Coordinates of C-alpha atoms in Angstrom, one line a residue:
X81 CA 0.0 0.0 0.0
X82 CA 1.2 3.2 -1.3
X83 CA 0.6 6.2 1.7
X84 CA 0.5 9.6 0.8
X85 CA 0.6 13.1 2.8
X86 CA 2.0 16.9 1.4
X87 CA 4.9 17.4 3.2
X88 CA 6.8 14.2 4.5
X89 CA 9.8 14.9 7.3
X90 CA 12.5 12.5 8.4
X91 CA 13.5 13.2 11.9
X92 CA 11.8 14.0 15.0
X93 CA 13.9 15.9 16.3
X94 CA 14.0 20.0 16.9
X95 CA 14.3 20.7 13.8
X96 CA 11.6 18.4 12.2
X97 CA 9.3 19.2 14.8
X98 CA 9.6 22.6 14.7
X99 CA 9.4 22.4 10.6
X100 CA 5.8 20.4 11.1
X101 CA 4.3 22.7 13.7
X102 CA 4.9 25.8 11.0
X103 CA 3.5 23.5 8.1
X104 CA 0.8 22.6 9.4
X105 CA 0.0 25.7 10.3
X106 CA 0.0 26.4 7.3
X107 CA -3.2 23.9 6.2
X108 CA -0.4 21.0 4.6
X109 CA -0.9 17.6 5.8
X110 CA 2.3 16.6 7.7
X111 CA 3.9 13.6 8.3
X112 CA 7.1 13.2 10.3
X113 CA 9.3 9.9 10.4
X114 CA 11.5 8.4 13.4
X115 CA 13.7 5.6 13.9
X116 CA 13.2 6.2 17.7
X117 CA 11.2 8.2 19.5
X118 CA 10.9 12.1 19.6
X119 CA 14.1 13.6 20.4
X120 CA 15.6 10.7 21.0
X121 CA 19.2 11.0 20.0
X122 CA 21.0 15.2 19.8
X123 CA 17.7 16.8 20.5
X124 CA 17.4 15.5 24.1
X125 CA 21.4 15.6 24.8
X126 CA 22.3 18.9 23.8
X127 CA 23.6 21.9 26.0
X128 CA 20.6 24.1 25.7
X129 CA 22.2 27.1 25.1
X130 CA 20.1 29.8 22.9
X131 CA 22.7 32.1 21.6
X132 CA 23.2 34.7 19.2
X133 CA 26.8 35.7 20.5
X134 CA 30.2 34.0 19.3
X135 CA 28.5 32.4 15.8
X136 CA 29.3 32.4 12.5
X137 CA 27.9 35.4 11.2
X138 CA 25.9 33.6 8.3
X139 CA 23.7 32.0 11.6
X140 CA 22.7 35.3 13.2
X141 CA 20.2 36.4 11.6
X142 CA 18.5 32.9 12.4
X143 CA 19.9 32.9 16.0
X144 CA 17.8 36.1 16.5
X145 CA 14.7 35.5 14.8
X146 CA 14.8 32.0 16.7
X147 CA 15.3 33.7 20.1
X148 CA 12.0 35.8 19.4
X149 CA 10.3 32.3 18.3
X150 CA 11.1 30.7 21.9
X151 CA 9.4 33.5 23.6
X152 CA 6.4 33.1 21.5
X153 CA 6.5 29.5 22.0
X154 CA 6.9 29.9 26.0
X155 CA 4.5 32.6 26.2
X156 CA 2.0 30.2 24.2
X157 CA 2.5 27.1 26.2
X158 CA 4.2 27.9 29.1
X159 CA 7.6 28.1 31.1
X160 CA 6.9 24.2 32.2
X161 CA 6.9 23.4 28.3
X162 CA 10.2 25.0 27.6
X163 CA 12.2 26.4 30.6
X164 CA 13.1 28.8 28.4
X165 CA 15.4 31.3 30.8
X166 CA 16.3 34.3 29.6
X167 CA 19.2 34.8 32.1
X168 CA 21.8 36.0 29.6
X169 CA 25.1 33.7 28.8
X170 CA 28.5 35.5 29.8
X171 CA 32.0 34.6 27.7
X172 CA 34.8 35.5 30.0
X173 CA 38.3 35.6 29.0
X174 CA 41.2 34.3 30.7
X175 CA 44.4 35.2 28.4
X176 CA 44.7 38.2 25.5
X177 CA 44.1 35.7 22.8
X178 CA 40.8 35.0 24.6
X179 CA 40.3 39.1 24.7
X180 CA 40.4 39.0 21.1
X181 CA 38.3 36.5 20.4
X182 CA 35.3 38.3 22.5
X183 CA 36.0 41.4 21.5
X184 CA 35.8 40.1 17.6
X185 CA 32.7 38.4 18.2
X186 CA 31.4 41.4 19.9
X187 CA 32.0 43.4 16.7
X188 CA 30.9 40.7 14.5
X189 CA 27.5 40.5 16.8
X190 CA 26.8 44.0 17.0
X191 CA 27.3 44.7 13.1
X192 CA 23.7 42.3 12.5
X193 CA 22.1 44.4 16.0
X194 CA 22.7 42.1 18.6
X195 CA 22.9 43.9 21.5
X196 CA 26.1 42.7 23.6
X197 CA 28.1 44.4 26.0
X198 CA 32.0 44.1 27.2
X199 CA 33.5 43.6 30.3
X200 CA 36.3 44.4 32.0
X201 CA 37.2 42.8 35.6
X202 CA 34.9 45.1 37.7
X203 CA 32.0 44.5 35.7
X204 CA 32.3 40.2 35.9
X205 CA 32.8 41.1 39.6
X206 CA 29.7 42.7 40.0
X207 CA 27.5 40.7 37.5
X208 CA 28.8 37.2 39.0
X209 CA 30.3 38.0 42.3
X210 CA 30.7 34.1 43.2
X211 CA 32.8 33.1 40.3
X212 CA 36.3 32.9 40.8
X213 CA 39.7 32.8 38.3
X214 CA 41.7 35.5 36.9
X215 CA 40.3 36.8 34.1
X216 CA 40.7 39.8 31.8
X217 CA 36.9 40.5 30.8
X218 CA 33.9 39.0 28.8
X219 CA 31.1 39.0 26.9
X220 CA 28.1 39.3 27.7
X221 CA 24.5 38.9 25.9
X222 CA 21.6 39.9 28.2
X223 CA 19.1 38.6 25.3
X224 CA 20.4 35.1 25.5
X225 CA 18.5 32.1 26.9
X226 CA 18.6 28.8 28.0
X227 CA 16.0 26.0 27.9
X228 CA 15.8 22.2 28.3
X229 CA 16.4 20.6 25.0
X230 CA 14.4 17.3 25.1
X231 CA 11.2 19.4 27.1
X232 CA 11.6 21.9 24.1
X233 CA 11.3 19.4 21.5
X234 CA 9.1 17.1 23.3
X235 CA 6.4 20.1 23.5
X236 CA 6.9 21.6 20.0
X237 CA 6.0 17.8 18.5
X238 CA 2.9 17.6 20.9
X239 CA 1.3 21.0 19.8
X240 CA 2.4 19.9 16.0
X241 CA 0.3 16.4 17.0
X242 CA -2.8 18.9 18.3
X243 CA -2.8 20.8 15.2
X244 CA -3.1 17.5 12.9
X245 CA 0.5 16.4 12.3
X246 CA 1.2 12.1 12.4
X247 CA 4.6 11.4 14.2
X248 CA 5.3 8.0 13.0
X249 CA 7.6 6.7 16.0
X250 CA 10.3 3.6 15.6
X251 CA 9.6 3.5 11.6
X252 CA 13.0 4.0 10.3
X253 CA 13.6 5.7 6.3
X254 CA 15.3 3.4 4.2
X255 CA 15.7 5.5 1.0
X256 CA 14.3 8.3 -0.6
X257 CA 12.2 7.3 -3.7
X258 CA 13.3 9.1 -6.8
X259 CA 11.7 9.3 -10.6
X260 CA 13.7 10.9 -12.8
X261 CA 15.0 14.1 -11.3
X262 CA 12.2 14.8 -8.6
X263 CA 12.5 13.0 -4.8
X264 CA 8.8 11.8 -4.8
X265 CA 8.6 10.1 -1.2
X266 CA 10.1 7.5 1.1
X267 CA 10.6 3.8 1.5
X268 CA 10.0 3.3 5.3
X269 CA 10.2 0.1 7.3
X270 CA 6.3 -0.7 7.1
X271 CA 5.7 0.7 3.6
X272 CA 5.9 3.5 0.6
X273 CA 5.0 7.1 1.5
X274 CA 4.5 9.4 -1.3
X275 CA 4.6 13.5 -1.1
X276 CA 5.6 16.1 -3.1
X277 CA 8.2 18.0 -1.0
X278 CA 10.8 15.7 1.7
X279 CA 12.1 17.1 4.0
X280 CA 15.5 15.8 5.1
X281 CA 16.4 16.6 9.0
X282 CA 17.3 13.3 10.3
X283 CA 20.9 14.9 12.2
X284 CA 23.4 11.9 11.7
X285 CA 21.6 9.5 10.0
X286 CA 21.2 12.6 7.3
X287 CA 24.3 11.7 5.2
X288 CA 23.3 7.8 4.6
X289 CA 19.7 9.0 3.4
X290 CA 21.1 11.7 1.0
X291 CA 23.1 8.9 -0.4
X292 CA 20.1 7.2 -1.7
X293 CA 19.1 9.6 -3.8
X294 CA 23.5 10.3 -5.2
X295 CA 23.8 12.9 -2.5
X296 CA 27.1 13.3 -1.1
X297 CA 26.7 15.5 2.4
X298 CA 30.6 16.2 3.8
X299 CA 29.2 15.6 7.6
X300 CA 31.5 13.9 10.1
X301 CA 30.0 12.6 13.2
X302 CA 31.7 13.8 16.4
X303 CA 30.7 12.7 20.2
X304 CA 30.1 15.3 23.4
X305 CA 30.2 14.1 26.4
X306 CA 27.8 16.5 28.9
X307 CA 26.9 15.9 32.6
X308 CA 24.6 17.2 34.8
X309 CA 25.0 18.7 38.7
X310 CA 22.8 17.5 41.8
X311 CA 20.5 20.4 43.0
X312 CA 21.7 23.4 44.7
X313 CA 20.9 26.3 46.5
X314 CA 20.0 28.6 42.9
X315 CA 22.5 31.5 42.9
X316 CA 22.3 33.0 39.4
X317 CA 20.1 32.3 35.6
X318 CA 23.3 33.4 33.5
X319 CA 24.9 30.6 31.4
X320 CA 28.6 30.7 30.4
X321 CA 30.8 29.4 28.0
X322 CA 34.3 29.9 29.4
X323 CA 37.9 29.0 28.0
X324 CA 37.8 25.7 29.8
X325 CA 34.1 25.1 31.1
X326 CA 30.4 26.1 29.9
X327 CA 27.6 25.2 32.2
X328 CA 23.6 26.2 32.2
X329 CA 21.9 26.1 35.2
X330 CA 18.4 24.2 35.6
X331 CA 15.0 25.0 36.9
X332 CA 15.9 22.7 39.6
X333 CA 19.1 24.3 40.9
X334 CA 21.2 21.8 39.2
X335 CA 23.5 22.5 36.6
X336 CA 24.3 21.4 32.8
X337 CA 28.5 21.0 32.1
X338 CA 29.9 20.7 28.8
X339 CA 33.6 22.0 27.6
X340 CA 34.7 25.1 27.4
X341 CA 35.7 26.9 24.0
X342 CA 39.1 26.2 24.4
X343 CA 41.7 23.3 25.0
X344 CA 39.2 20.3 24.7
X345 CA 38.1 19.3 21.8
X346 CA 35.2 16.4 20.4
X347 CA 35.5 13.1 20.4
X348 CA 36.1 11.3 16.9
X349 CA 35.4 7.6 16.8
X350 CA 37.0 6.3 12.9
X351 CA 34.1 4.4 11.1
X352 CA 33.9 3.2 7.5
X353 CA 31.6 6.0 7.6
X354 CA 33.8 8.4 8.5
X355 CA 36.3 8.2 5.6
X356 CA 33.5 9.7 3.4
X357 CA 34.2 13.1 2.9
X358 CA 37.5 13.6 4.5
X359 CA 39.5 15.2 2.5
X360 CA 37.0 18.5 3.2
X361 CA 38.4 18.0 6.7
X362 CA 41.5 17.2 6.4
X363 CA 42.0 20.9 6.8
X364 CA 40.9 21.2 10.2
X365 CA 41.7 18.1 11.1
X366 CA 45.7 19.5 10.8
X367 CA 45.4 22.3 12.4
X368 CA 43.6 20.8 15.8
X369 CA 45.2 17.3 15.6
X370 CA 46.5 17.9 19.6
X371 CA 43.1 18.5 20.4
X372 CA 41.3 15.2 18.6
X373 CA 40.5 12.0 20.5
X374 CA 40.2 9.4 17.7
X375 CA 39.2 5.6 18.7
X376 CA 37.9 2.3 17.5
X377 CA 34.8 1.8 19.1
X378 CA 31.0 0.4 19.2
X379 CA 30.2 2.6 16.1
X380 CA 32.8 1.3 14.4
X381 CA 31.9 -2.0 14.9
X382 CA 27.8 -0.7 13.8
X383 CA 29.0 0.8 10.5
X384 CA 31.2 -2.6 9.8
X385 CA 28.2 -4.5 10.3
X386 CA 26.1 -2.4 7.6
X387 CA 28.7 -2.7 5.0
X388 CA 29.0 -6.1 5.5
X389 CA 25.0 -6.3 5.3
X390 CA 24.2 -7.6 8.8
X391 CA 22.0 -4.6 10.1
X392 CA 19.8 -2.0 8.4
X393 CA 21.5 1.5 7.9
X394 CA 18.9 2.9 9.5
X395 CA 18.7 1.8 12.8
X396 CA 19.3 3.2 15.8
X397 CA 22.8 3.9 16.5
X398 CA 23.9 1.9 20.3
X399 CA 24.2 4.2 23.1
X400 CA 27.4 6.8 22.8
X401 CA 30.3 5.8 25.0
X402 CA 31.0 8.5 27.3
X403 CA 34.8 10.2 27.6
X404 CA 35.2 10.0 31.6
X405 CA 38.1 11.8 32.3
X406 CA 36.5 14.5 29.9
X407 CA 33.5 14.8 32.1
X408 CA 35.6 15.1 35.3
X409 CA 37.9 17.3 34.2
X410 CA 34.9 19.3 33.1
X411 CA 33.2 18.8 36.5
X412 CA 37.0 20.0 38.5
X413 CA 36.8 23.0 36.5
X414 CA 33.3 23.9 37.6
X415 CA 34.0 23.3 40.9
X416 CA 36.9 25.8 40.5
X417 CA 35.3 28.4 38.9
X418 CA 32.2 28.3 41.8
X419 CA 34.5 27.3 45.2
X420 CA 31.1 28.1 47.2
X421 CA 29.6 25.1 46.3
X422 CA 32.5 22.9 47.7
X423 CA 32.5 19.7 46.0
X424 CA 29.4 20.0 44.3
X425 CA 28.3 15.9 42.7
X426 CA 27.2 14.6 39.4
X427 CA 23.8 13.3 39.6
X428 CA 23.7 12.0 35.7
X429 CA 26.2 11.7 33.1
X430 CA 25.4 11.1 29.1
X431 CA 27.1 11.8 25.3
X432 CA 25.3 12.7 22.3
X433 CA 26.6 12.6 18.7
X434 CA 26.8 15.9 16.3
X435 CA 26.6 16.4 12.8
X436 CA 29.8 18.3 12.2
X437 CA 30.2 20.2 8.6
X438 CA 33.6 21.3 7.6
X439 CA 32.9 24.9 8.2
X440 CA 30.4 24.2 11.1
X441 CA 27.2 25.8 9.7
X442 CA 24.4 23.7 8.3
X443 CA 23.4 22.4 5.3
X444 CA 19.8 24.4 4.7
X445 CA 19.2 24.2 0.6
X446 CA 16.7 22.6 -1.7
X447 CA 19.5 20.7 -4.2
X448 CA 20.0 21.3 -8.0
X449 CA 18.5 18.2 -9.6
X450 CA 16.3 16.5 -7.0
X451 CA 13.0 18.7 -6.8
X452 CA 11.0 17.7 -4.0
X453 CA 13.7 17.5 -1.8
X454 CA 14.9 19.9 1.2
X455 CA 17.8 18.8 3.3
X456 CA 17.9 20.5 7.0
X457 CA 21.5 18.8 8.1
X458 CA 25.0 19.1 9.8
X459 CA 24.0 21.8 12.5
X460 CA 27.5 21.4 14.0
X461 CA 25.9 21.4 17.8
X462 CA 23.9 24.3 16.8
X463 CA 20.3 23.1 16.4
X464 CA 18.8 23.1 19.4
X465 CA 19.1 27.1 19.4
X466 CA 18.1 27.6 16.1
X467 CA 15.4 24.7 15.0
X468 CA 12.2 27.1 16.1
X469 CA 13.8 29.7 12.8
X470 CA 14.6 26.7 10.5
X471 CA 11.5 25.3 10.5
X472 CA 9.7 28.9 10.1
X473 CA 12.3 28.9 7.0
X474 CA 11.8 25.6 5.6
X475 CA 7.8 26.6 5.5
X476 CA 8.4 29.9 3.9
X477 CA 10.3 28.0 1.4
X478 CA 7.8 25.5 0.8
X479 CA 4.7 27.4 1.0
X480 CA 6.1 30.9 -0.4
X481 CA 8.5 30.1 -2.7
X482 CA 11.6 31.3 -0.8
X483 CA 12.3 32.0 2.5
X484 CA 12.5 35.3 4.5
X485 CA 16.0 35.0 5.4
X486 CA 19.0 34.3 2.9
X487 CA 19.9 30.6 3.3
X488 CA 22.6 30.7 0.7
X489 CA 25.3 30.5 3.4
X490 CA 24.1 27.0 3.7
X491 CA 24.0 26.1 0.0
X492 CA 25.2 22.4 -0.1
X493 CA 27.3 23.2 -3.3
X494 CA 29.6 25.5 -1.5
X495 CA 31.6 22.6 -0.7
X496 CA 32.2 21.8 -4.4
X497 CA 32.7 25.3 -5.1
X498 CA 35.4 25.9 -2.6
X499 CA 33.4 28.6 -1.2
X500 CA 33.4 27.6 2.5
X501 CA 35.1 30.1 5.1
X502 CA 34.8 29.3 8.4
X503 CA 35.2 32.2 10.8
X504 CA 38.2 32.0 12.7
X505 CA 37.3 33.5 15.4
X506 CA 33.8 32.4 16.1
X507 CA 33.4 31.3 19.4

């Protein structure tokens, strides 16, 4: 039996969900495809940061309309549906080279009317008084938020459901159906769906379903390893990314840790599927070799097992090893940069995996060649922050013919045109 809908979306995660709420909106019938469950794998692991500060400047314009979208969308359905906390996330800086990356990202911020202020010692005294370290200034965004990523994503998919969108749970893609030119639907697990727009947004598991449609996407898949604090006495809503620690803090006084922005790096387990696409990071790959963790591992031993033809390509990936000593080195800095809370516990550890690109922005473009087809993919950690815009985006495209915002940036065929610049001193 042949299924049909109007706009058919692989991946329930932020940035599917968020692309079927503004569709159906819209009066399309919407049907969204998962291997697991609703934000299953990045979009319930991630940091839950919403920033605008320290990005690539081709993502700010997104990173703000999406910061407006989350207080729409907690206004609508409530703090308890998002935690969406506008607190504010600080960037201090330790050494001069960190004082020039803030201050560059404060000028590259502040030229698309992000409002973002320096500074100097006094001023991190007085707006964190408990934080301790040497440190030469900061950054700081007022506007900036936090929120819990799996809530978030959780909620946007059950108002999408309320407005008449199907979630199809544990019914993995197996290929994108193609006549001629034109991507005309999917071959799932329990049968053919037709439509006449896909939309591709399935985070690591995007690169094998572009591939069977003669899509090449350059994404590497990287691993961050993220704990979480028991609760606390609550002391302050402001978020921080520093040189060697970043950290949110939770509704219930407990706090999220991930690395800093310097001196550790992701985690690269070497797959079959790895080698695809390596020569656009070979690049980057040079100049942070010191920093790289590369191992043999469980998802090595998964992508032998699908070239060999013993499991399905796509299944579930197993559960992410986590990087220990990463997570307690993280978790000694923390302590060190709040001494007041002594020597503060993890209550929970976990690793997610990320769709890295080679300049670290995603892929957002409708391909030359394959009408019917719009790939979402390789948000490069980035997604939870800005899936509310891209799915506002992907319906403008759909429904209006273009979107509001200029996505060519994210053009896949940058990478063939040797037109990818990563900024150098993004944060």
């Amino acid at each position: 039996m042949i299924n049909k809908a109007d706009i058919v979306i692989v991946g329930a995660g932020i940035t599917g969900c968020s692309a079927a709420l503004a569709l159906v909106r819209r009066g399309l019938k919407v049907c969204v495809f998962e291997r697991g469950v609703i934000a299953s794998e990045q979009s319930s692991r991630a940091w839950g940061f919403i920033r605008q500060q320290g990005r690539h400047e081709a993502e700010i314009p997104l990173a703000a309309e999406a910061n407006g979208l989350w207080i729409e969308l907690t206004k609508r359905y409530g703090f308890e549906a998002t935690n969406f906390t506008q607190g504010g996330i600080l960037v201090p800086a330790e050494s001069e080279a960190d004082l020039e990356q803030v201050e560059d990202a404060h000028r590259t911020a502040s030229r698309f009317g992000v409002q973002t202020k320096l500074l100097n010692r006094d001023d991190l005294r007085d707006l964190l008084p408990q934080m301790a370290g040497s440190w030469r200034g900061g950054l700081f965004t007022p506007g900036d938020a936090h929120g819990e990523p799996g809530l978030s994503t959780r909620s946007i998919a059950r108002a999408a459901v309320e407005e008449g969108v199907r979630i199809f749970e544990h019914t993995p893609v197996l290929s994108l159906e193609r006549q001629g030119g034109k991507i005309t639907g999917i071959n799932t697990a329990q049968g053919v769906w037709r439509a006449p727009v896909v939309v591709v947004a399935n985070g690591i598991g995007a690169s094998a379903l572009a591939r069977t449609a003669g899509i090449t996407l350059p994404i590497q898949v990287i691993k961050s390893s993220v704990s979480r604090t028991v609760k606390t006495k609550p002391f302050t809503q402001i978020a921080m990314w520093s040189p060697h620690v970043a950290y949110r803090p939770n509704a219930d006084g407990s706090f999220t840790i991930g690395n800093g922005y310097r001196g550790l790096g992701p985690d690269y387990e070497i797959t079959l599927e790895s080698l695809r696409g390596l020569r656009h990071f070979l690049p980057a790959y040079r100049k942070n070799w010191r920093l790289l963790k590369l191992s043999l591992g469980r998802d090595f031993i998964y992508h032998l097992k699908i070239h060999l033809g013993l499991s399905g390509e796509a299944e579930q990936l197993p559960e992410p090893s986590l990087n220990q000593s990463k997570i307690e080195r993280n978790a000694e800095r923390f302590r060190a940069l709040f001494p007041h809370l002594g020597n503060i516990q993890l209550d929970s550890r976990w690793a997610g995996r990320l769709d890295l690109t080679p300049d670290a922005i995603p892929i957002i473009d409708r391909p030359v060649g394959h009408d019917g087809l719009l790939l979402a993919a390789g948000f490069s950690g980035h997604g939870f922050a800005l899936g509310p815009s891209i799915g506002k985006q992907i319906s403008e495209w759909i429904c209006d013919g273009k979107p509001s915002l200029d996505l060519s940036p994210f053009r896949l065929a940058r990478f063939q045109e040797g037109s990818v610049a990563r900024a150098q001193k993004a944060l």
